[in-house]
Amino acid sequence: MNKKKRIQLVVLCAVFMIVVIAFIAMKIYQKNAPEEAKEETVIYQVLDVDASAITEIGIITEEETTNLIKENDTWKSLEEEAAQIDDSLVESFLENICQMTSDTCIENVEDMSQYGLAEPMISVTVQWENNMYIIKLGDYNSMMQGYYISINDENTVYITDSSIYYTLNKSLDSFKPVSYTHLRAHET
């Protein structure tokens, strides 16, 4: 081989080595980048309550008010004393709301009306022993695809997943047992 071809071969080998090193470095960076992003994500605990301890629930929606009380491990309606309540539906509701989180928190809010929380569309009160929390659901934020929510009269607003609307928007009928004949009547 002449000298010129050897130089070209050495240069090509060097370029190839640089490309391989760059490729390996990029793979290592990509592998570690998602972990770094996860570390930066903050999750706020909006509500952290033992669902089994709750003995009273009050739900105020635009359509109706529902009040449930737990007596001797059985849930009962205060509006319709004869109404049958499916305890498992109530427990499921409580499990969904008692461990609520958010990835967005707005602190020191002075005007709750700008978030629809001065007059919330849904208000849920949960009580046990000498404790009480009021969950207020405000306006929908289309940009964040979630609802504004606040707890009690705190001046902190959270943005929660849009499914929270369906979780909180319950009526007395939402807690009544569903029977097969009831379903058949609605099909016709």
mmCIF file of N, CA, C and O in Angstrom, residues 21-123:
data_model
loop_
_atom_site.group_PDB
_atom_site.id
_atom_site.type_symbol
_atom_site.label_atom_id
_atom_site.label_comp_id
_atom_site.label_asym_id
_atom_site.label_seq_id
_atom_site.Cartn_x
_atom_site.Cartn_y
_atom_site.Cartn_z
ATOM 1 N N ILE A 21 -18.048 6.143 19.284
ATOM 2 C CA ILE A 21 -18.002 6.738 20.624
ATOM 3 C C ILE A 21 -19.181 7.699 20.809
ATOM 4 O O ILE A 21 -19.833 7.697 21.849
ATOM 5 N N ALA A 22 -19.475 8.503 19.807
ATOM 6 C CA ALA A 22 -20.606 9.435 19.884
ATOM 7 C C ALA A 22 -21.926 8.671 20.019
ATOM 8 O O ALA A 22 -22.812 9.053 20.796
ATOM 9 N N PHE A 23 -22.068 7.583 19.269
ATOM 10 C CA PHE A 23 -23.285 6.765 19.331
ATOM 11 C C PHE A 23 -23.464 6.172 20.729
ATOM 12 O O PHE A 23 -24.555 6.223 21.308
ATOM 13 N N ILE A 24 -22.402 5.636 21.298
ATOM 14 C CA ILE A 24 -22.467 5.051 22.640
ATOM 15 C C ILE A 24 -22.793 6.121 23.673
ATOM 16 O O ILE A 24 -23.631 5.916 24.560
ATOM 17 N N ALA A 25 -22.175 7.281 23.563
ATOM 18 C CA ALA A 25 -22.443 8.377 24.503
ATOM 19 C C ALA A 25 -23.896 8.825 24.415
ATOM 20 O O ALA A 25 -24.550 9.090 25.437
ATOM 21 N N MET A 26 -24.453 8.900 23.203
ATOM 22 C CA MET A 26 -25.851 9.306 23.019
ATOM 23 C C MET A 26 -26.793 8.273 23.650
ATOM 24 O O MET A 26 -27.770 8.634 24.307
ATOM 25 N N LYS A 27 -26.515 6.992 23.484
ATOM 26 C CA LYS A 27 -27.351 5.937 24.076
ATOM 27 C C LYS A 27 -27.333 6.022 25.598
ATOM 28 O O LYS A 27 -28.357 5.870 26.253
ATOM 29 N N ILE A 28 -26.171 6.252 26.166
ATOM 30 C CA ILE A 28 -26.069 6.373 27.626
ATOM 31 C C ILE A 28 -26.853 7.588 28.107
ATOM 32 O O ILE A 28 -27.582 7.521 29.090
ATOM 33 N N TYR A 29 -26.754 8.699 27.406
ATOM 34 C CA TYR A 29 -27.484 9.912 27.775
ATOM 35 C C TYR A 29 -28.993 9.677 27.699
ATOM 36 O O TYR A 29 -29.738 10.051 28.589
ATOM 37 N N GLN A 30 -29.471 9.053 26.630
ATOM 38 C CA GLN A 30 -30.903 8.786 26.474
ATOM 39 C C GLN A 30 -31.412 7.853 27.563
ATOM 40 O O GLN A 30 -32.534 7.992 28.028
ATOM 41 N N LYS A 31 -30.610 6.909 27.948
ATOM 42 C CA LYS A 31 -31.018 5.969 28.987
ATOM 43 C C LYS A 31 -31.175 6.676 30.326
ATOM 44 O O LYS A 31 -32.085 6.402 31.082
ATOM 45 N N ASN A 32 -30.316 7.625 30.632
ATOM 46 C CA ASN A 32 -30.348 8.324 31.908
ATOM 47 C C ASN A 32 -31.292 9.524 31.910
ATOM 48 O O ASN A 32 -31.743 9.934 32.960
ATOM 49 N N ALA A 33 -31.615 10.093 30.779
ATOM 50 C CA ALA A 33 -32.447 11.294 30.713
ATOM 51 C C ALA A 33 -33.834 11.092 31.308
ATOM 52 O O ALA A 33 -34.288 11.917 32.086
ATOM 53 N N PRO A 34 -34.580 10.025 30.996
ATOM 54 C CA PRO A 34 -35.904 9.858 31.597
ATOM 55 C C PRO A 34 -35.856 9.761 33.116
ATOM 56 O O PRO A 34 -36.741 10.256 33.792
ATOM 57 N N GLU A 35 -34.821 9.145 33.665
ATOM 58 C CA GLU A 35 -34.702 9.050 35.108
ATOM 59 C C GLU A 35 -34.550 10.436 35.724
ATOM 60 O O GLU A 35 -35.126 10.728 36.755
ATOM 61 N N GLU A 36 -33.783 11.292 35.095
ATOM 62 C CA GLU A 36 -33.613 12.647 35.599
ATOM 63 C C GLU A 36 -34.929 13.405 35.537
ATOM 64 O O GLU A 36 -35.265 14.148 36.446
ATOM 65 N N ALA A 37 -35.706 13.223 34.472
ATOM 66 C CA ALA A 37 -36.988 13.905 34.338
ATOM 67 C C ALA A 37 -37.956 13.438 35.413
ATOM 68 O O ALA A 37 -38.714 14.232 35.963
ATOM 69 N N LYS A 38 -37.933 12.152 35.738
ATOM 70 C CA LYS A 38 -38.809 11.622 36.772
ATOM 71 C C LYS A 38 -38.480 12.230 38.127
ATOM 72 O O LYS A 38 -39.365 12.475 38.919
ATOM 73 N N GLU A 39 -37.233 12.442 38.398
ATOM 74 C CA GLU A 39 -36.830 13.016 39.664
ATOM 75 C C GLU A 39 -37.344 14.441 39.826
ATOM 76 O O GLU A 39 -37.602 14.882 40.930
ATOM 77 N N GLU A 40 -37.525 15.165 38.735
ATOM 78 C CA GLU A 40 -37.973 16.543 38.792
ATOM 79 C C GLU A 40 -39.483 16.666 38.974
ATOM 80 O O GLU A 40 -39.971 17.696 39.380
ATOM 81 N N THR A 41 -40.261 15.623 38.662
ATOM 82 C CA THR A 41 -41.704 15.662 38.787
ATOM 83 C C THR A 41 -42.095 15.617 40.257
ATOM 84 O O THR A 41 -41.693 14.725 40.987
ATOM 85 N N VAL A 42 -42.917 16.593 40.675
ATOM 86 C CA VAL A 42 -43.380 16.670 42.051
ATOM 87 C C VAL A 42 -44.842 16.257 42.080
ATOM 88 O O VAL A 42 -45.650 16.723 41.273
ATOM 89 N N ILE A 43 -45.187 15.381 42.993
ATOM 90 C CA ILE A 43 -46.567 14.972 43.182
ATOM 91 C C ILE A 43 -47.039 15.561 44.510
ATOM 92 O O ILE A 43 -46.418 15.354 45.557
ATOM 93 N N TYR A 44 -48.153 16.298 44.472
ATOM 94 C CA TYR A 44 -48.719 16.908 45.667
ATOM 95 C C TYR A 44 -49.834 16.023 46.195
ATOM 96 O O TYR A 44 -50.691 15.580 45.440
ATOM 97 N N GLN A 45 -49.825 15.791 47.490
ATOM 98 C CA GLN A 45 -50.885 15.011 48.123
ATOM 99 C C GLN A 45 -52.014 15.978 48.453
ATOM 100 O O GLN A 45 -51.917 16.772 49.371
ATOM 101 N N VAL A 46 -53.087 15.929 47.672
ATOM 102 C CA VAL A 46 -54.231 16.811 47.874
ATOM 103 C C VAL A 46 -55.019 16.365 49.096
ATOM 104 O O VAL A 46 -55.399 17.161 49.937
ATOM 105 N N LEU A 47 -55.261 15.072 49.174
ATOM 106 C CA LEU A 47 -56.025 14.518 50.285
ATOM 107 C C LEU A 47 -55.447 13.158 50.635
ATOM 108 O O LEU A 47 -55.153 12.353 49.745
ATOM 109 N N ASP A 48 -55.271 12.914 51.912
ATOM 110 C CA ASP A 48 -54.736 11.639 52.384
ATOM 111 C C ASP A 48 -55.504 11.250 53.639
ATOM 112 O O ASP A 48 -55.160 11.651 54.740
ATOM 113 N N VAL A 49 -56.581 10.492 53.440
ATOM 114 C CA VAL A 49 -57.497 10.144 54.523
ATOM 115 C C VAL A 49 -57.748 8.643 54.490
ATOM 116 O O VAL A 49 -57.852 8.052 53.413
ATOM 117 N N ASP A 50 -57.880 8.053 55.649
ATOM 118 C CA ASP A 50 -58.252 6.638 55.744
ATOM 119 C C ASP A 50 -59.740 6.516 55.422
ATOM 120 O O ASP A 50 -60.595 6.940 56.211
ATOM 121 N N ALA A 51 -60.050 5.958 54.269
ATOM 122 C CA ALA A 51 -61.436 5.859 53.801
ATOM 123 C C ALA A 51 -62.317 5.087 54.775
ATOM 124 O O ALA A 51 -63.504 5.415 54.939
ATOM 125 N N SER A 52 -61.767 4.105 55.456
ATOM 126 C CA SER A 52 -62.578 3.296 56.369
ATOM 127 C C SER A 52 -62.996 4.062 57.624
ATOM 128 O O SER A 52 -63.931 3.655 58.318
ATOM 129 N N ALA A 53 -62.337 5.167 57.917
ATOM 130 C CA ALA A 53 -62.669 5.953 59.110
ATOM 131 C C ALA A 53 -63.842 6.908 58.883
ATOM 132 O O ALA A 53 -64.465 7.373 59.835
ATOM 133 N N ILE A 54 -64.170 7.188 57.640
ATOM 134 C CA ILE A 54 -65.207 8.176 57.331
ATOM 135 C C ILE A 54 -66.586 7.631 57.703
ATOM 136 O O ILE A 54 -66.926 6.496 57.385
ATOM 137 N N THR A 55 -67.370 8.486 58.372
ATOM 138 C CA THR A 55 -68.703 8.082 58.822
ATOM 139 C C THR A 55 -69.823 8.943 58.232
ATOM 140 O O THR A 55 -70.991 8.602 58.383
ATOM 141 N N GLU A 56 -69.468 10.052 57.594
ATOM 142 C CA GLU A 56 -70.480 10.907 56.971
ATOM 143 C C GLU A 56 -69.959 11.467 55.653
ATOM 144 O O GLU A 56 -68.805 11.827 55.544
ATOM 145 N N ILE A 57 -70.862 11.536 54.671
ATOM 146 C CA ILE A 57 -70.535 12.088 53.356
ATOM 147 C C ILE A 57 -71.657 13.043 52.960
ATOM 148 O O ILE A 57 -72.836 12.705 53.080
ATOM 149 N N GLY A 58 -71.277 14.204 52.475
ATOM 150 C CA GLY A 58 -72.237 15.153 51.912
ATOM 151 C C GLY A 58 -71.764 15.558 50.526
ATOM 152 O O GLY A 58 -70.613 15.958 50.358
ATOM 153 N N ILE A 59 -72.652 15.430 49.541
ATOM 154 C CA ILE A 59 -72.298 15.780 48.165
ATOM 155 C C ILE A 59 -73.310 16.798 47.656
ATOM 156 O O ILE A 59 -74.519 16.523 47.637
ATOM 157 N N ILE A 60 -72.811 17.951 47.249
ATOM 158 C CA ILE A 60 -73.671 18.983 46.678
ATOM 159 C C ILE A 60 -73.258 19.182 45.229
ATOM 160 O O ILE A 60 -72.118 19.563 44.950
ATOM 161 N N THR A 61 -74.177 18.874 44.308
ATOM 162 C CA THR A 61 -73.944 19.099 42.886
ATOM 163 C C THR A 61 -74.927 20.149 42.412
ATOM 164 O O THR A 61 -75.746 20.648 43.189
ATOM 165 N N GLU A 62 -74.873 20.458 41.127
ATOM 166 C CA GLU A 62 -75.811 21.435 40.567
ATOM 167 C C GLU A 62 -77.240 20.900 40.574
ATOM 168 O O GLU A 62 -78.190 21.662 40.579
ATOM 169 N N GLU A 63 -77.396 19.562 40.587
ATOM 170 C CA GLU A 63 -78.720 18.955 40.506
ATOM 171 C C GLU A 63 -79.318 18.585 41.859
ATOM 172 O O GLU A 63 -80.527 18.680 42.046
ATOM 173 N N GLU A 64 -78.498 18.107 42.800
ATOM 174 C CA GLU A 64 -79.069 17.643 44.064
ATOM 175 C C GLU A 64 -78.034 17.599 45.173
ATOM 176 O O GLU A 64 -76.834 17.719 44.942
ATOM 177 N N THR A 65 -78.550 17.388 46.371
ATOM 178 C CA THR A 65 -77.719 17.212 47.554
ATOM 179 C C THR A 65 -77.927 15.793 48.067
ATOM 180 O O THR A 65 -79.066 15.337 48.185
ATOM 181 N N THR A 66 -76.834 15.111 48.355
ATOM 182 C CA THR A 66 -76.887 13.746 48.867
ATOM 183 C C THR A 66 -76.109 13.692 50.170
ATOM 184 O O THR A 66 -74.965 14.153 50.231
ATOM 185 N N ASN A 67 -76.738 13.148 51.209
ATOM 186 C CA ASN A 67 -76.077 12.983 52.500
ATOM 187 C C ASN A 67 -76.179 11.533 52.926
ATOM 188 O O ASN A 67 -77.283 10.975 52.989
ATOM 189 N N LEU A 68 -75.030 10.942 53.228
ATOM 190 C CA LEU A 68 -74.973 9.558 53.674
ATOM 191 C C LEU A 68 -74.307 9.501 55.036
ATOM 192 O O LEU A 68 -73.387 10.272 55.321
ATOM 193 N N ILE A 69 -74.789 8.585 55.874
ATOM 194 C CA ILE A 69 -74.209 8.397 57.196
ATOM 195 C C ILE A 69 -73.989 6.909 57.415
ATOM 196 O O ILE A 69 -74.784 6.078 56.983
ATOM 197 N N LYS A 70 -72.904 6.604 58.090
ATOM 198 C CA LYS A 70 -72.566 5.207 58.363
ATOM 199 C C LYS A 70 -72.984 4.879 59.789
ATOM 200 O O LYS A 70 -72.488 5.464 60.748
ATOM 201 N N GLU A 71 -73.902 3.915 59.908
ATOM 202 C CA GLU A 71 -74.371 3.454 61.218
ATOM 203 C C GLU A 71 -74.198 1.944 61.282
ATOM 204 O O GLU A 71 -74.721 1.229 60.420
ATOM 205 N N ASN A 72 -73.481 1.467 62.283
ATOM 206 C CA ASN A 72 -73.243 0.027 62.453
ATOM 207 C C ASN A 72 -72.675 -0.596 61.175
ATOM 208 O O ASN A 72 -73.158 -1.632 60.712
ATOM 209 N N ASP A 73 -71.688 0.052 60.576
ATOM 210 C CA ASP A 73 -71.005 -0.425 59.360
ATOM 211 C C ASP A 73 -71.912 -0.506 58.143
ATOM 212 O O ASP A 73 -71.610 -1.225 57.181
ATOM 213 N N THR A 74 -73.035 0.209 58.158
ATOM 214 C CA THR A 74 -73.956 0.241 57.022
ATOM 215 C C THR A 74 -74.230 1.695 56.657
ATOM 216 O O THR A 74 -74.520 2.515 57.534
ATOM 217 N N TRP A 75 -74.148 1.989 55.363
ATOM 218 C CA TRP A 75 -74.412 3.348 54.895
ATOM 219 C C TRP A 75 -75.903 3.554 54.676
ATOM 220 O O TRP A 75 -76.589 2.674 54.164
ATOM 221 N N LYS A 76 -76.399 4.743 55.100
ATOM 222 C CA LYS A 76 -77.817 5.086 54.967
ATOM 223 C C LYS A 76 -77.941 6.498 54.419
ATOM 224 O O LYS A 76 -77.095 7.350 54.656
ATOM 225 N N SER A 77 -79.033 6.726 53.716
ATOM 226 C CA SER A 77 -79.317 8.049 53.172
ATOM 227 C C SER A 77 -80.086 8.870 54.201
ATOM 228 O O SER A 77 -81.010 8.359 54.844
ATOM 229 N N LEU A 78 -79.730 10.132 54.351
ATOM 230 C CA LEU A 78 -80.487 11.016 55.231
ATOM 231 C C LEU A 78 -81.699 11.602 54.511
ATOM 232 O O LEU A 78 -82.666 11.992 55.157
ATOM 233 N N GLU A 79 -81.654 11.663 53.170
ATOM 234 C CA GLU A 79 -82.771 12.203 52.399
ATOM 235 C C GLU A 79 -83.898 11.176 52.236
ATOM 236 O O GLU A 79 -85.066 11.521 52.321
ATOM 237 N N GLU A 80 -83.525 9.944 51.970
ATOM 238 C CA GLU A 80 -84.493 8.860 51.768
ATOM 239 C C GLU A 80 -84.146 7.734 52.722
ATOM 240 O O GLU A 80 -83.351 6.864 52.405
ATOM 241 N N GLU A 81 -84.771 7.734 53.880
ATOM 242 C CA GLU A 81 -84.426 6.736 54.889
ATOM 243 C C GLU A 81 -84.683 5.313 54.419
ATOM 244 O O GLU A 81 -83.994 4.382 54.822
ATOM 245 N N ALA A 82 -85.652 5.100 53.542
ATOM 246 C CA ALA A 82 -85.990 3.758 53.061
ATOM 247 C C ALA A 82 -85.081 3.296 51.910
ATOM 248 O O ALA A 82 -85.122 2.133 51.518
ATOM 249 N N ALA A 83 -84.273 4.201 51.380
ATOM 250 C CA ALA A 83 -83.426 3.857 50.228
ATOM 251 C C ALA A 83 -82.383 2.819 50.611
ATOM 252 O O ALA A 83 -81.759 2.904 51.666
ATOM 253 N N GLN A 84 -82.221 1.825 49.737
ATOM 254 C CA GLN A 84 -81.157 0.842 49.927
ATOM 255 C C GLN A 84 -79.869 1.423 49.355
ATOM 256 O O GLN A 84 -79.855 1.914 48.229
ATOM 257 N N ILE A 85 -78.817 1.355 50.145
ATOM 258 C CA ILE A 85 -77.514 1.863 49.724
ATOM 259 C C ILE A 85 -76.565 0.677 49.607
ATOM 260 O O ILE A 85 -76.479 -0.158 50.505
ATOM 261 N N ASP A 86 -75.846 0.608 48.500
ATOM 262 C CA ASP A 86 -74.849 -0.443 48.284
ATOM 263 C C ASP A 86 -73.544 0.021 48.930
ATOM 264 O O ASP A 86 -72.868 0.919 48.420
ATOM 265 N N ASP A 87 -73.210 -0.583 50.060
ATOM 266 C CA ASP A 87 -72.020 -0.179 50.811
ATOM 267 C C ASP A 87 -70.751 -0.241 49.965
ATOM 268 O O ASP A 87 -69.859 0.594 50.108
ATOM 269 N N SER A 88 -70.661 -1.208 49.073
ATOM 270 C CA SER A 88 -69.448 -1.335 48.252
ATOM 271 C C SER A 88 -69.304 -0.152 47.291
ATOM 272 O O SER A 88 -68.186 0.264 46.993
ATOM 273 N N LEU A 89 -70.416 0.401 46.826
ATOM 274 C CA LEU A 89 -70.345 1.583 45.949
ATOM 275 C C LEU A 89 -69.855 2.803 46.728
ATOM 276 O O LEU A 89 -69.082 3.609 46.211
ATOM 277 N N VAL A 90 -70.304 2.921 47.977
ATOM 278 C CA VAL A 90 -69.853 4.030 48.830
ATOM 279 C C VAL A 90 -68.364 3.874 49.134
ATOM 280 O O VAL A 90 -67.596 4.837 49.042
ATOM 281 N N GLU A 91 -67.961 2.666 49.483
ATOM 282 C CA GLU A 91 -66.545 2.420 49.802
ATOM 283 C C GLU A 91 -65.655 2.699 48.593
ATOM 284 O O GLU A 91 -64.577 3.269 48.723
ATOM 285 N N SER A 92 -66.101 2.312 47.422
ATOM 286 C CA SER A 92 -65.343 2.564 46.194
ATOM 287 C C SER A 92 -65.207 4.072 45.955
ATOM 288 O O SER A 92 -64.133 4.569 45.596
ATOM 289 N N PHE A 93 -66.289 4.801 46.154
ATOM 290 C CA PHE A 93 -66.274 6.263 46.024
ATOM 291 C C PHE A 93 -65.237 6.861 46.979
ATOM 292 O O PHE A 93 -64.414 7.688 46.577
ATOM 293 N N LEU A 94 -65.265 6.417 48.229
ATOM 294 C CA LEU A 94 -64.334 6.952 49.227
ATOM 295 C C LEU A 94 -62.883 6.613 48.895
ATOM 296 O O LEU A 94 -62.001 7.456 49.054
ATOM 297 N N GLU A 95 -62.637 5.404 48.441
ATOM 298 C CA GLU A 95 -61.272 5.027 48.069
ATOM 299 C C GLU A 95 -60.745 5.895 46.933
ATOM 300 O O GLU A 95 -59.558 6.220 46.895
ATOM 301 N N ASN A 96 -61.632 6.292 46.026
ATOM 302 C CA ASN A 96 -61.216 7.141 44.899
ATOM 303 C C ASN A 96 -60.888 8.560 45.312
ATOM 304 O O ASN A 96 -60.048 9.209 44.692
ATOM 305 N N ILE A 97 -61.558 9.066 46.326
ATOM 306 C CA ILE A 97 -61.315 10.471 46.689
ATOM 307 C C ILE A 97 -60.341 10.651 47.850
ATOM 308 O O ILE A 97 -59.749 11.720 47.985
ATOM 309 N N CYS A 98 -60.150 9.654 48.670
ATOM 310 C CA CYS A 98 -59.362 9.830 49.896
ATOM 311 C C CYS A 98 -57.854 9.820 49.682
ATOM 312 O O CYS A 98 -57.109 10.187 50.581
ATOM 313 N N GLN A 99 -57.391 9.412 48.534
ATOM 314 C CA GLN A 99 -55.955 9.413 48.235
ATOM 315 C C GLN A 99 -55.717 10.237 46.971
ATOM 316 O O GLN A 99 -55.126 9.768 46.015
ATOM 317 N N MET A 100 -56.165 11.458 46.974
ATOM 318 C CA MET A 100 -56.104 12.318 45.794
ATOM 319 C C MET A 100 -54.751 13.011 45.685
ATOM 320 O O MET A 100 -54.224 13.524 46.665
ATOM 321 N N THR A 101 -54.196 13.003 44.459
ATOM 322 C CA THR A 101 -52.914 13.669 44.211
ATOM 323 C C THR A 101 -53.042 14.612 43.014
ATOM 324 O O THR A 101 -54.006 14.558 42.264
ATOM 325 N N SER A 102 -52.032 15.455 42.875
ATOM 326 C CA SER A 102 -51.975 16.409 41.767
ATOM 327 C C SER A 102 -50.517 16.665 41.433
ATOM 328 O O SER A 102 -49.650 16.573 42.299
ATOM 329 N N ASP A 103 -50.256 17.017 40.182
ATOM 330 C CA ASP A 103 -48.889 17.395 39.832
ATOM 331 C C ASP A 103 -48.756 18.904 39.660
ATOM 332 O O ASP A 103 -47.691 19.402 39.323
ATOM 333 N N THR A 104 -49.859 19.638 39.917
ATOM 334 C CA THR A 104 -49.828 21.093 39.817
ATOM 335 C C THR A 104 -50.461 21.700 41.064
ATOM 336 O O THR A 104 -51.565 21.333 41.450
ATOM 337 N N CYS A 105 -49.750 22.628 41.666
ATOM 338 C CA CYS A 105 -50.200 23.279 42.895
ATOM 339 C C CYS A 105 -49.994 24.789 42.763
ATOM 340 O O CYS A 105 -48.910 25.239 42.396
ATOM 341 N N ILE A 106 -51.046 25.541 43.040
ATOM 342 C CA ILE A 106 -50.968 27.006 43.024
ATOM 343 C C ILE A 106 -51.194 27.467 44.462
ATOM 344 O O ILE A 106 -52.284 27.287 45.009
ATOM 345 N N GLU A 107 -50.182 28.064 45.064
ATOM 346 C CA GLU A 107 -50.271 28.462 46.466
ATOM 347 C C GLU A 107 -50.585 29.947 46.602
ATOM 348 O O GLU A 107 -50.418 30.727 45.674
ATOM 349 N N ASN A 108 -51.038 30.317 47.790
ATOM 350 C CA ASN A 108 -51.329 31.705 48.162
ATOM 351 C C ASN A 108 -52.324 32.366 47.216
ATOM 352 O O ASN A 108 -52.141 33.515 46.804
ATOM 353 N N VAL A 109 -53.378 31.656 46.888
ATOM 354 C CA VAL A 109 -54.415 32.190 45.997
ATOM 355 C C VAL A 109 -55.260 33.181 46.783
ATOM 356 O O VAL A 109 -55.746 32.880 47.875
ATOM 357 N N GLU A 110 -55.428 34.369 46.229
ATOM 358 C CA GLU A 110 -56.218 35.401 46.894
ATOM 359 C C GLU A 110 -57.658 35.446 46.400
ATOM 360 O O GLU A 110 -58.553 35.803 47.141
ATOM 361 N N ASP A 111 -57.883 35.080 45.147
ATOM 362 C CA ASP A 111 -59.225 35.137 44.576
ATOM 363 C C ASP A 111 -59.623 33.760 44.046
ATOM 364 O O ASP A 111 -59.286 33.394 42.921
ATOM 365 N N MET A 112 -60.341 33.009 44.867
ATOM 366 C CA MET A 112 -60.742 31.659 44.481
ATOM 367 C C MET A 112 -61.755 31.659 43.332
ATOM 368 O O MET A 112 -61.878 30.661 42.621
ATOM 369 N N SER A 113 -62.431 32.775 43.116
ATOM 370 C CA SER A 113 -63.433 32.831 42.039
ATOM 371 C C SER A 113 -62.798 32.715 40.652
ATOM 372 O O SER A 113 -63.444 32.240 39.724
ATOM 373 N N GLN A 114 -61.542 33.097 40.500
ATOM 374 C CA GLN A 114 -60.896 32.974 39.194
ATOM 375 C C GLN A 114 -60.671 31.520 38.799
ATOM 376 O O GLN A 114 -60.385 31.216 37.642
ATOM 377 N N TYR A 115 -60.832 30.609 39.750
ATOM 378 C CA TYR A 115 -60.704 29.173 39.488
ATOM 379 C C TYR A 115 -62.054 28.452 39.603
ATOM 380 O O TYR A 115 -62.102 27.229 39.548
ATOM 381 N N GLY A 116 -63.134 29.226 39.815
ATOM 382 C CA GLY A 116 -64.462 28.634 39.967
ATOM 383 C C GLY A 116 -64.668 27.984 41.320
ATOM 384 O O GLY A 116 -65.563 27.161 41.490
ATOM 385 N N LEU A 117 -63.860 28.357 42.305
ATOM 386 C CA LEU A 117 -63.930 27.712 43.612
ATOM 387 C C LEU A 117 -64.659 28.544 44.673
ATOM 388 O O LEU A 117 -64.921 28.044 45.761
ATOM 389 N N ALA A 118 -65.007 29.793 44.366
ATOM 390 C CA ALA A 118 -65.799 30.591 45.304
ATOM 391 C C ALA A 118 -67.213 30.025 45.371
ATOM 392 O O ALA A 118 -67.835 29.996 46.436
ATOM 393 N N GLU A 119 -67.704 29.558 44.231
ATOM 394 C CA GLU A 119 -68.995 28.871 44.130
ATOM 395 C C GLU A 119 -68.770 27.599 43.318
ATOM 396 O O GLU A 119 -69.041 27.553 42.121
ATOM 397 N N PRO A 120 -68.244 26.562 43.961
ATOM 398 C CA PRO A 120 -67.863 25.352 43.229
ATOM 399 C C PRO A 120 -69.050 24.640 42.595
ATOM 400 O O PRO A 120 -70.169 24.715 43.103
ATOM 401 N N MET A 121 -68.776 23.941 41.476
ATOM 402 C CA MET A 121 -69.859 23.189 40.830
ATOM 403 C C MET A 121 -70.192 21.920 41.607
ATOM 404 O O MET A 121 -71.310 21.441 41.552
ATOM 405 N N ILE A 122 -69.213 21.384 42.327
ATOM 406 C CA ILE A 122 -69.438 20.221 43.185
ATOM 407 C C ILE A 122 -68.677 20.446 44.493
ATOM 408 O O ILE A 122 -67.547 20.911 44.492
ATOM 409 N N SER A 123 -69.330 20.087 45.581
ATOM 410 C CA SER A 123 -68.701 20.170 46.891
ATOM 411 C C SER A 123 -68.953 18.844 47.611
ATOM 412 O O SER A 123 -70.094 18.407 47.718
#
